[in-house]
Short mmCIF file of C-alpha atoms in Angstrom, two decimals:
data_model
loop_
_atom_site.label_atom_id
_atom_site.label_comp_id
_atom_site.label_asym_id
_atom_site.label_seq_id
_atom_site.Cartn_x
_atom_site.Cartn_y
_atom_site.Cartn_z
CA UNK A 1 89.96 71.13 10.08
CA UNK A 2 87.88 72.78 8.05
CA UNK A 3 88.49 74.17 4.89
CA UNK A 4 85.80 76.45 3.43
CA UNK A 5 85.58 78.49 0.49
CA UNK A 6 85.61 82.84 1.12
CA UNK A 7 82.98 83.20 -1.79
CA UNK A 8 86.09 86.27 -2.34
CA UNK A 9 88.93 84.14 -1.52
CA UNK A 10 88.15 80.87 -2.60
CA UNK A 11 89.57 77.76 0.03
CA UNK A 12 91.10 78.64 2.66
CA UNK A 13 91.85 76.28 6.10
CA UNK A 14 89.69 77.29 9.09
CA UNK A 15 91.91 78.98 10.87
CA UNK A 16 91.31 81.92 8.61
CA UNK A 17 87.70 82.55 9.71
CA UNK A 18 86.04 83.59 12.95
CA UNK A 19 82.27 82.03 13.55
CA UNK A 20 79.69 83.71 13.93
CA UNK A 21 76.50 81.43 14.91
CA UNK A 22 73.02 80.85 13.04
CA UNK A 23 72.39 82.97 9.73
CA UNK A 24 69.43 84.27 8.08
CA UNK A 25 68.12 85.76 11.57
CA UNK A 26 66.22 88.88 10.52
CA UNK A 27 65.99 91.67 13.21
CA UNK A 28 62.50 91.68 14.50
CA UNK A 29 60.33 94.00 12.03
CA UNK A 30 58.72 96.03 14.22
CA UNK A 31 60.89 95.47 17.55
CA UNK A 32 58.40 97.67 20.09
CA UNK A 33 55.68 95.31 19.34
CA UNK A 34 57.53 92.09 20.85
CA UNK A 35 57.10 90.80 24.19
CA UNK A 36 59.79 89.59 26.61
CA UNK A 37 59.33 86.27 25.55
CA UNK A 38 59.67 87.23 22.20
CA UNK A 39 62.63 89.24 22.11
CA UNK A 40 64.27 86.20 24.79
CA UNK A 41 63.52 84.06 20.82
CA UNK A 42 65.38 87.14 19.42
CA UNK A 43 68.41 87.37 21.76
CA UNK A 44 68.27 84.15 23.09
CA UNK A 45 67.55 81.08 21.01
CA UNK A 46 69.26 79.89 18.13
CA UNK A 47 68.61 76.30 15.70
CA UNK A 48 71.18 73.67 17.34
CA UNK A 49 70.22 71.02 14.46
CA UNK A 50 71.88 67.34 13.79
CA UNK A 51 72.73 67.71 10.34
CA UNK A 52 72.78 70.69 7.48
CA UNK A 53 72.90 74.29 9.28
CA UNK A 54 73.05 77.36 7.85
CA UNK A 55 75.83 79.81 9.03
CA UNK A 56 77.91 82.71 8.84
CA UNK A 57 80.90 83.25 9.47
CA UNK A 58 84.38 85.90 8.60
CA UNK A 59 87.20 85.67 6.52
CA UNK A 60 89.13 87.05 9.86
CA UNK A 61 92.97 86.75 8.21
CA UNK A 62 91.17 87.08 4.09
CA UNK A 63 89.32 89.81 3.49
CA UNK A 64 87.56 90.26 7.20
CA UNK A 65 83.97 89.63 5.06
CA UNK A 66 81.36 87.86 6.46
CA UNK A 67 79.64 84.62 4.23
CA UNK A 68 77.15 82.25 4.75
CA UNK A 69 77.91 78.34 5.02
CA UNK A 70 75.71 75.18 4.87
CA UNK A 71 77.26 72.72 6.71
CA UNK A 72 76.41 69.48 8.19
CA UNK A 73 77.52 69.16 11.83
CA UNK A 74 77.05 65.61 12.27
CA UNK A 75 79.71 65.35 9.88
CA UNK A 76 81.37 69.02 9.03
CA UNK A 77 80.75 68.29 5.24
CA UNK A 78 80.45 72.26 3.87
CA UNK A 79 77.69 71.91 1.73
CA UNK A 80 78.45 75.21 0.33
CA UNK A 81 79.07 78.79 0.68
CA UNK A 82 77.71 82.36 -0.54
CA UNK A 83 77.38 85.90 -0.20
CA UNK A 84 74.76 87.68 2.53
CA UNK A 85 72.01 88.80 -0.41
CA UNK A 86 72.29 84.99 -1.58
CA UNK A 87 69.21 82.69 -0.60
CA UNK A 88 69.92 79.49 1.14
CA UNK A 89 70.94 77.29 -1.51
CA UNK A 90 69.23 73.44 -1.64
CA UNK A 91 71.80 71.30 -0.93
CA UNK A 92 71.60 67.87 0.12
CA UNK A 93 74.17 66.22 2.47
CA UNK A 94 75.54 62.67 1.63
CA UNK A 95 72.95 60.43 2.75
CA UNK A 96 70.26 62.97 1.95
CA UNK A 97 69.78 64.85 4.66
CA UNK A 98 68.56 68.76 4.15
CA UNK B 1 100.05 62.96 45.25
CA UNK B 2 97.78 60.01 45.65
CA UNK B 3 100.19 56.75 44.39
CA UNK B 4 97.36 54.06 45.88
CA UNK B 5 96.90 51.81 43.12
CA UNK B 6 93.06 51.32 41.08
CA UNK B 7 90.33 50.28 42.79
CA UNK B 8 89.28 46.29 41.80
CA UNK B 9 86.04 46.45 40.99
CA UNK B 10 83.10 44.66 42.72
CA UNK B 11 82.35 41.07 40.49
CA UNK B 12 78.23 42.78 40.34
CA UNK B 13 78.01 46.81 38.92
CA UNK B 14 74.85 46.66 37.11
CA UNK B 15 72.07 44.23 35.63
CA UNK B 16 70.93 44.48 31.65
CA UNK B 17 67.73 44.10 31.51
CA UNK B 18 64.66 43.78 29.19
CA UNK B 19 62.71 47.65 28.51
CA UNK B 20 60.03 46.81 30.61
CA UNK B 21 56.82 48.78 29.20
CA UNK B 22 55.82 51.50 32.04
CA UNK B 23 57.57 53.23 34.63
CA UNK B 24 56.80 55.59 36.74
CA UNK B 25 60.51 58.16 36.13
CA UNK B 26 61.44 57.48 32.48
CA UNK B 27 65.20 59.66 32.60
CA UNK B 28 67.08 59.95 29.06
CA UNK B 29 71.06 59.95 28.99
CA UNK B 30 72.80 57.27 31.17
CA UNK B 31 76.00 58.97 31.99
CA UNK B 32 76.68 60.77 34.69
CA UNK B 33 74.11 62.85 35.85
CA UNK B 34 71.25 60.66 33.80
CA UNK B 35 72.87 58.09 36.93
CA UNK B 36 72.87 60.67 39.76
CA UNK B 37 69.35 61.28 39.37
CA UNK B 38 67.88 57.95 39.10
CA UNK B 39 70.04 57.40 42.25
CA UNK B 40 68.84 60.43 44.15
CA UNK B 41 65.55 59.98 43.14
CA UNK B 42 65.41 56.05 44.54
CA UNK B 43 67.52 57.18 48.10
CA UNK B 44 65.63 60.92 48.77
CA UNK B 45 62.54 60.48 47.44
CA UNK B 46 61.50 56.06 46.95
CA UNK B 47 61.02 56.26 43.84
CA UNK B 48 62.48 52.91 42.34
CA UNK B 49 59.91 52.65 39.28
CA UNK B 50 63.09 53.67 36.51
CA UNK B 51 64.30 53.49 33.65
CA UNK B 52 67.69 55.25 32.78
CA UNK B 53 67.95 54.61 28.99
CA UNK B 54 71.08 55.03 27.33
CA UNK B 55 71.55 55.04 23.25
CA UNK B 56 75.14 53.85 23.79
CA UNK B 57 77.09 52.69 26.28
CA UNK B 58 76.83 53.32 30.23
CA UNK B 59 78.72 56.59 30.40
CA UNK B 60 80.18 56.24 27.23
CA UNK B 61 79.74 59.68 26.65
CA UNK B 62 80.89 62.89 27.87
CA UNK B 63 81.18 61.20 31.27
CA UNK B 64 84.20 59.40 29.67
CA UNK B 65 85.20 62.32 27.77
CA UNK B 66 85.61 65.44 30.80
CA UNK B 67 88.57 66.47 32.78
CA UNK B 68 87.54 65.56 35.86
CA UNK B 69 88.14 68.32 37.69
CA UNK B 70 86.32 69.07 40.48
CA UNK B 71 86.16 72.33 42.30
CA UNK B 72 83.42 75.34 43.56
CA UNK B 73 84.87 78.50 43.37
CA UNK B 74 81.70 79.92 40.53
CA UNK B 75 81.61 83.69 41.19
CA UNK B 76 77.38 83.78 41.71
CA UNK B 77 75.61 83.06 45.09
CA UNK B 78 73.58 80.24 43.04
CA UNK B 79 76.82 78.83 41.11
CA UNK B 80 78.18 78.29 44.32
CA UNK B 81 75.32 77.23 46.08
CA UNK B 82 74.95 74.28 43.54
CA UNK B 83 78.36 73.83 43.06
CA UNK B 84 79.65 73.38 45.99
CA UNK B 85 76.41 71.36 47.29
CA UNK B 86 77.78 69.49 45.05
CA UNK B 87 81.62 69.02 46.67
CA UNK B 88 80.02 68.36 50.03
CA UNK B 89 78.23 65.53 47.92
CA UNK B 90 81.42 64.12 46.70
CA UNK B 91 83.20 64.14 50.14
CA UNK B 92 80.78 61.78 51.18
CA UNK B 93 79.76 59.74 47.90
CA UNK B 94 82.86 57.23 48.03
CA UNK B 95 81.67 55.55 51.74
CA UNK B 96 78.32 56.38 50.73
CA UNK B 97 78.24 54.29 48.05
CA UNK B 98 81.15 52.23 49.36
CA UNK B 99 83.15 52.84 46.19
CA UNK B 100 86.32 54.47 46.08
CA UNK B 101 86.51 56.47 43.04
CA UNK B 102 89.75 58.16 44.24
CA UNK B 103 88.05 61.51 45.19
CA UNK B 104 91.36 63.45 45.21
CA UNK B 105 90.99 66.47 46.59
CA UNK B 106 94.57 68.11 45.73
CA UNK B 107 93.11 71.53 44.93
CA UNK B 108 92.58 74.13 40.91
CA UNK B 109 94.25 77.21 40.99
CA UNK B 110 92.92 78.95 38.34
CA UNK B 111 95.75 81.53 37.13
CA UNK B 112 95.84 85.20 36.35
CA UNK B 113 97.88 86.40 34.21
CA UNK B 114 96.12 90.65 33.52
CA UNK B 115 95.93 92.95 35.84
CA UNK B 116 92.05 92.04 34.43
CA UNK B 117 92.28 88.32 35.42
CA UNK B 118 94.00 89.73 38.70
CA UNK B 119 90.82 92.19 39.47
CA UNK B 120 88.19 88.88 38.63
CA UNK B 121 90.54 86.29 40.90
CA UNK B 122 90.88 88.42 43.96
CA UNK B 123 86.94 89.36 43.14
CA UNK B 124 85.96 86.09 43.29
CA UNK B 125 88.01 84.71 46.29
CA UNK B 126 85.77 87.15 48.09
CA UNK B 127 82.78 86.13 46.88
CA UNK B 128 83.43 82.43 47.98
CA UNK B 129 84.42 83.28 51.17
CA UNK B 130 81.52 84.78 51.79
CA UNK B 131 79.57 81.92 50.23
CA UNK B 132 81.37 79.62 52.61
CA UNK B 133 83.54 78.27 49.26
CA UNK B 134 87.89 77.41 50.75
CA UNK B 135 89.15 80.21 49.08
CA UNK B 136 92.35 81.71 48.85
CA UNK B 137 94.55 84.73 46.56
CA UNK B 138 98.16 83.59 45.52
CA UNK B 139 101.20 85.21 44.35
CA UNK B 140 103.49 84.29 41.79
CA UNK B 141 105.92 82.32 45.19
CA UNK B 142 102.87 81.22 46.57
CA UNK B 143 101.49 79.26 43.31
CA UNK B 144 105.02 77.76 42.70
CA UNK B 145 104.75 76.97 46.60
CA UNK B 146 101.71 74.47 45.73
CA UNK B 147 102.75 73.54 42.18
CA UNK B 148 106.38 73.81 41.45
CA UNK B 149 107.06 72.31 37.58
CA UNK B 150 104.78 76.35 36.61
CA UNK B 151 107.05 78.43 34.65
CA UNK B 152 106.60 81.80 37.28
CA UNK B 153 109.39 84.18 35.63
CA UNK B 154 108.12 86.81 34.19
CA UNK B 155 110.31 87.04 31.06
CA UNK B 156 106.77 84.21 29.46
CA UNK B 157 104.50 85.99 26.88
CA UNK B 158 102.03 86.27 29.48
CA UNK B 159 103.75 85.34 32.95
CA UNK B 160 101.81 84.24 36.22
CA UNK B 161 100.99 87.63 37.80
CA UNK B 162 98.77 85.03 40.52
CA UNK B 163 95.85 82.73 41.25
CA UNK B 164 93.00 81.83 42.69
CA UNK B 165 94.07 78.32 44.60
CA UNK B 166 91.10 76.03 45.89
CA UNK B 167 92.12 72.93 48.50
CA UNK B 168 89.50 71.27 48.61
CA UNK B 169 89.20 71.08 45.01
CA UNK B 170 90.39 68.20 42.66
CA UNK B 171 89.49 64.65 40.51
CA UNK B 172 87.83 61.56 40.51
CA UNK B 173 88.63 58.92 38.35
CA UNK B 174 84.78 59.30 35.99
CA UNK B 175 83.72 56.15 34.50
CA UNK B 176 84.52 54.88 38.34
CA UNK B 177 82.34 57.37 39.57
CA UNK B 178 79.69 56.10 37.18
CA UNK B 179 80.01 52.60 37.83
CA UNK B 180 79.74 53.40 41.69
CA UNK B 181 76.62 55.08 40.55
CA UNK B 182 75.20 53.13 38.47
CA UNK B 183 75.80 50.09 41.36
CA UNK B 184 73.91 51.63 43.69
CA UNK B 185 71.09 52.48 41.62
CA UNK B 186 70.39 49.63 39.88
CA UNK B 187 70.42 47.45 43.82
CA UNK B 188 67.88 49.98 44.70
CA UNK B 189 65.78 48.80 41.34
CA UNK B 190 66.49 51.04 39.05
CA UNK B 191 66.48 49.22 35.36
CA UNK B 192 69.67 50.73 33.32
CA UNK B 193 68.92 50.29 29.82
CA UNK B 194 72.25 50.51 27.27
CA UNK B 195 71.92 50.70 23.24
CA UNK B 196 68.58 52.08 23.48
CA UNK B 197 67.81 55.60 21.53
CA UNK B 198 64.89 57.86 21.93
CA UNK B 199 63.73 57.97 18.60
CA UNK B 200 59.97 60.38 19.95
CA UNK B 201 57.82 61.46 23.14
CA UNK B 202 53.68 59.95 23.10
CA UNK B 203 52.15 63.33 24.29
CA UNK B 204 48.50 62.66 25.54
CA UNK B 205 47.21 66.72 25.07
CA UNK B 206 50.60 68.69 27.03
CA UNK B 207 51.57 66.15 28.69
CA UNK B 208 54.45 63.17 28.09
CA UNK B 209 53.29 59.53 28.70
CA UNK B 210 56.08 58.00 27.48
CA UNK B 211 58.70 58.09 25.39
CA UNK B 212 59.79 56.51 21.75
CA UNK B 213 62.72 54.08 21.23
CA UNK B 214 63.78 51.99 18.75
CA UNK B 215 63.04 48.86 21.19
CA UNK B 216 60.18 50.33 21.24
CA UNK B 217 57.45 52.42 23.05
CA UNK B 218 58.01 52.70 26.81
CA UNK B 219 54.78 54.53 29.08
CA UNK B 220 56.39 57.20 31.72
CA UNK B 221 54.76 59.05 34.20
CA UNK B 222 57.20 61.59 34.84
CA UNK B 223 60.26 61.75 31.87
CA UNK B 224 63.91 63.95 32.56
CA UNK B 225 66.24 64.51 29.45
CA UNK B 226 69.85 64.06 30.87
CA UNK B 227 71.87 64.52 27.23
CA UNK B 228 73.60 66.67 27.35
CA UNK B 229 74.87 67.77 23.75
CA UNK B 230 71.94 66.18 22.24
CA UNK B 231 69.75 68.43 25.03
CA UNK B 232 68.30 70.10 21.90
CA UNK B 233 67.97 67.10 19.85
CA UNK B 234 65.46 65.26 21.82
CA UNK B 235 63.60 69.04 22.63
CA UNK B 236 62.96 69.44 19.66
CA UNK B 237 61.75 66.36 18.50
CA UNK B 238 58.93 66.98 21.75
CA UNK B 239 58.00 70.18 20.61
CA UNK B 240 59.97 72.72 22.21
CA UNK B 241 63.31 74.51 21.91
CA UNK B 242 66.50 75.00 24.41
CA UNK B 243 68.41 78.00 24.71
CA UNK B 244 71.67 76.29 23.98
CA UNK B 245 74.20 75.65 20.87
CA UNK B 246 76.07 72.36 21.29
CA UNK B 247 79.74 72.47 19.96
CA UNK B 248 82.46 70.20 20.73
CA UNK B 249 84.88 70.24 23.96
CA UNK B 250 88.93 68.75 23.24
CA UNK B 251 91.25 66.89 26.09
CA UNK B 252 93.73 64.81 25.42
CA UNK B 253 96.44 62.27 27.35
CA UNK B 254 100.36 62.76 27.66
CA UNK B 255 101.97 59.06 28.32
CA UNK B 256 101.95 57.78 31.70
CA UNK B 257 104.91 59.27 33.40
CA UNK B 258 105.48 59.00 37.34
CA UNK B 259 103.70 61.83 40.16
CA UNK B 260 105.15 65.20 39.02
CA UNK B 261 102.31 66.95 38.97
CA UNK B 262 100.85 67.84 42.44
CA UNK B 263 97.18 70.31 42.05
CA UNK B 264 95.23 70.40 39.38
CA UNK B 265 96.50 74.36 37.18
CA UNK B 266 93.29 75.96 34.99
CA UNK B 267 94.12 78.86 33.35
CA UNK B 268 91.61 81.33 31.35
CA UNK B 269 93.57 82.99 29.57
CA UNK B 270 96.33 80.90 27.91
CA UNK B 271 93.90 78.42 27.32
CA UNK B 272 94.99 75.31 29.41
CA UNK B 273 93.76 72.85 31.85
CA UNK B 274 95.94 69.92 33.33
CA UNK B 275 95.73 67.47 35.69
CA UNK B 276 98.02 64.24 36.02
CA UNK B 277 95.55 60.88 36.67
CA UNK B 278 96.68 58.80 39.20
CA UNK B 279 98.03 56.46 36.37
CA UNK B 280 100.16 59.25 35.74
CA UNK B 281 98.96 60.91 32.49
CA UNK B 282 98.91 64.37 32.35
CA UNK B 283 95.25 65.39 31.15
CA UNK B 284 94.61 68.49 29.58
CA UNK B 285 92.02 70.42 27.96
CA UNK B 286 91.06 73.95 26.60
CA UNK B 287 87.90 75.58 25.48
CA UNK B 288 85.75 74.59 22.97
CA UNK B 289 86.30 74.57 18.97
CA UNK B 290 84.05 77.93 18.17
CA UNK B 291 81.21 75.36 15.95
CA UNK B 292 78.44 73.87 16.77
CA UNK B 293 78.95 70.11 16.02
CA UNK B 294 78.01 66.27 16.81
CA UNK B 295 80.71 64.54 15.50
CA UNK B 296 82.38 63.92 18.53
CA UNK B 297 85.87 65.48 17.23
CA UNK B 298 87.66 69.33 16.27
CA UNK B 299 89.86 70.82 15.23
CA UNK B 300 94.06 70.22 15.06
CA UNK B 301 94.39 73.54 15.54
CA UNK B 302 92.81 73.88 19.14
CA UNK B 303 95.28 71.09 20.40
CA UNK B 304 97.97 72.82 18.99
CA UNK B 305 96.94 76.28 20.44
CA UNK B 306 96.73 74.29 24.27
CA UNK B 307 99.67 72.59 24.53
CA UNK B 308 102.13 75.80 23.52
CA UNK B 309 100.00 77.79 26.58
CA UNK B 310 100.76 73.86 28.18
CA UNK B 311 104.74 74.24 27.46
CA UNK B 312 105.35 77.72 28.09
CA UNK B 313 103.77 77.11 31.43
CA UNK B 314 104.89 73.57 32.62
CA UNK B 315 108.61 73.86 30.08
CA UNK B 316 108.57 70.15 31.69
CA UNK B 317 106.16 68.52 29.29
CA UNK B 318 108.21 70.00 26.62
CA UNK B 319 109.34 66.47 25.66
CA UNK B 320 106.33 64.08 27.50
CA UNK B 321 104.15 62.68 24.11
CA UNK B 322 100.23 62.76 23.57
CA UNK B 323 99.13 59.53 23.69
CA UNK B 324 95.38 60.12 22.59
CA UNK B 325 92.69 63.47 21.67
CA UNK B 326 89.33 62.95 21.48
CA UNK B 327 86.22 65.53 22.05
CA UNK B 328 82.99 65.49 23.53
CA UNK B 329 80.03 66.80 22.94
CA UNK B 330 78.88 70.36 25.09
CA UNK B 331 75.64 72.12 25.38
CA UNK B 332 76.65 76.09 25.81
CA UNK B 333 73.91 78.41 27.01
CA UNK B 334 73.99 82.09 26.81
CA UNK B 335 75.19 83.50 30.47
CA UNK B 336 77.54 80.13 30.56
CA UNK B 337 75.40 78.06 33.56
CA UNK B 338 73.06 74.72 33.14
CA UNK B 339 69.48 74.57 33.18
CA UNK B 340 67.80 72.32 35.14
CA UNK B 341 63.29 73.33 35.09
CA UNK B 342 60.71 72.37 34.13
CA UNK B 343 59.66 72.67 30.15
CA UNK B 344 56.72 74.20 27.76
CA UNK B 345 55.70 69.74 28.13
CA UNK B 346 53.65 68.86 31.68
CA UNK B 347 56.06 65.96 32.69
CA UNK B 348 59.23 66.69 31.26
CA UNK B 349 61.60 67.77 33.43
CA UNK B 350 64.77 69.26 31.33
CA UNK B 351 68.85 69.28 32.72
CA UNK B 352 71.12 69.93 30.42
CA UNK B 353 73.48 73.36 29.28
CA UNK B 354 76.56 72.57 31.97
CA UNK B 355 79.01 73.25 28.92
CA UNK B 356 82.47 72.45 29.45
CA UNK B 357 81.93 71.79 33.00
CA UNK B 358 78.58 69.21 34.00
CA UNK B 359 81.09 66.45 35.59
CA UNK B 360 82.30 68.52 39.02
CA UNK B 361 78.52 69.44 39.36
CA UNK B 362 77.53 65.47 38.91
CA UNK B 363 75.31 64.76 42.49
CA UNK B 364 74.50 68.21 42.55
CA UNK B 365 72.54 67.78 39.74
CA UNK B 366 71.31 64.37 40.17
CA UNK B 367 69.90 65.25 43.80
CA UNK B 368 68.25 68.54 42.56
CA UNK B 369 66.58 66.84 38.97
CA UNK B 370 65.58 64.16 41.22
CA UNK B 371 63.33 66.62 43.74
CA UNK B 372 62.23 68.43 40.39
CA UNK B 373 61.16 64.83 38.95
CA UNK B 374 59.93 63.98 42.22
CA UNK B 375 57.90 66.62 42.82
CA UNK B 376 57.23 68.78 39.54
CA UNK B 377 59.32 72.22 41.63
CA UNK B 378 62.87 73.12 41.47
CA UNK B 379 64.60 72.43 44.30
CA UNK B 380 65.92 75.90 46.14
CA UNK B 381 69.60 75.58 44.52
CA UNK B 382 68.16 74.94 40.92
CA UNK B 383 65.49 77.08 41.20
CA UNK B 384 67.35 80.25 40.18
CA UNK B 385 69.11 77.71 36.76
CA UNK B 386 65.29 77.96 35.22
CA UNK B 387 64.67 78.29 31.13
CA UNK B 388 62.52 81.35 32.31
CA UNK B 389 65.65 83.03 33.08
CA UNK B 390 66.02 84.30 29.62
CA UNK B 391 63.22 85.64 29.64
CA UNK B 392 62.87 87.46 33.14
CA UNK B 393 66.66 88.42 31.96
CA UNK B 394 67.85 86.90 35.85
CA UNK B 395 70.89 85.78 34.23
CA UNK B 396 73.67 84.26 36.16
CA UNK B 397 76.84 85.01 34.21
CA UNK B 398 79.65 82.64 35.39
CA UNK B 399 81.62 83.17 31.59
CA UNK B 400 84.24 84.09 34.43
CA UNK B 401 84.22 81.84 36.89
CA UNK B 402 83.64 78.59 34.29
CA UNK B 403 87.42 78.12 33.24
CA UNK B 404 87.23 78.76 29.83
CA UNK B 405 85.93 80.24 26.51
CA UNK B 406 82.76 79.16 25.92
#
């Protein structure tokens, strides 16, 4: 069970949250300029690192707001949580991988 | 159900050779799919200068962590083609490999609990029949005849409204399947190299010419990736991306019981699937944990929910004890269908994206992947499962027939 620190409500168990996949994936700036391959990249391709990963979570049974987290996908250690309007914090996993 | 005792292991299974400096084909991943690929490279295509590299021990990843269910009742023509080919290969493999891995065609029920489940199931039975896949639609009473311990009462939160039934589906002993394939591949000259992790790829121009491992460089004419949950980690080392996300998928077994559960029961809606192993354990799985992960473990609340569903469907299980839980790492695609494909790197091929359902496809995954590696182009059965479907939009959406949410 993960324990996530909602930026508004504080630490809560994983069961209160809904997972939203990779964070910081902006909508294309000029959608009309994209070819099919670029659209495929935007719609279907996401990073899948073994290590720290910036991802979205929503506090579904609490404030129902989205936020971001950096979590290590190998150790499941939650390294940071932060608001959507904040940049990805510069955090390291135990062992020093980024 | 079968009460056959477990078969004795042959005295000799496979050698443990040192890696040679060069092979015609290097397969990355010594699970069922990698071993089946090596076996068919040797038997169908006459390519025996092959190494299978496994970072851990043979078949110790997802091959040892699945719930052993084999079926082919998928919705779309492309899926029916490849999974039914797998089922037909399964039916001949024990004799072909001369190894009784207890393939037991005890049937699979996929339950319906809502009107939409019923409509999806009836539609899929029709599609299956058109594709030559054995399938029947059963009402609640007929479901209870197939599996008498199922609670088909109307007085449950999600009553059983019926189910699809595939009589030829079943289970097999997964580790024995791997050992059977490994033994034959080894006899045909394939080097199975355990504890050999691929750390990078050697390229010449746009073409792969070898792999870097923690036991040195190994040159390769062609490289096939069959590393399931870690496929995108490898692809990144090779310089391309895959449209997959890795998730923990958990399973568990109970203590041993006398034969009580005669078939396989799956429920997408209440989210559990159950069979009884030959030895007597109840084997149960659910859906994937929601978050990305490589930790080979998941969260307890997923197990709690699957057990709640299991006890409502099977009141007789209420006093069974959980003996052991574990997790595997599955790579999930956007359309819940696999990828067996050429890649942006010449000479490199990928077999991945099987999500929660790779075990049942083992022989067909090996068959089509061997063809793709040997000829450089897909077999008709895996041509629709190429990477370019995410660009063309020709997706094969099997979220319904994949039978668990992912």
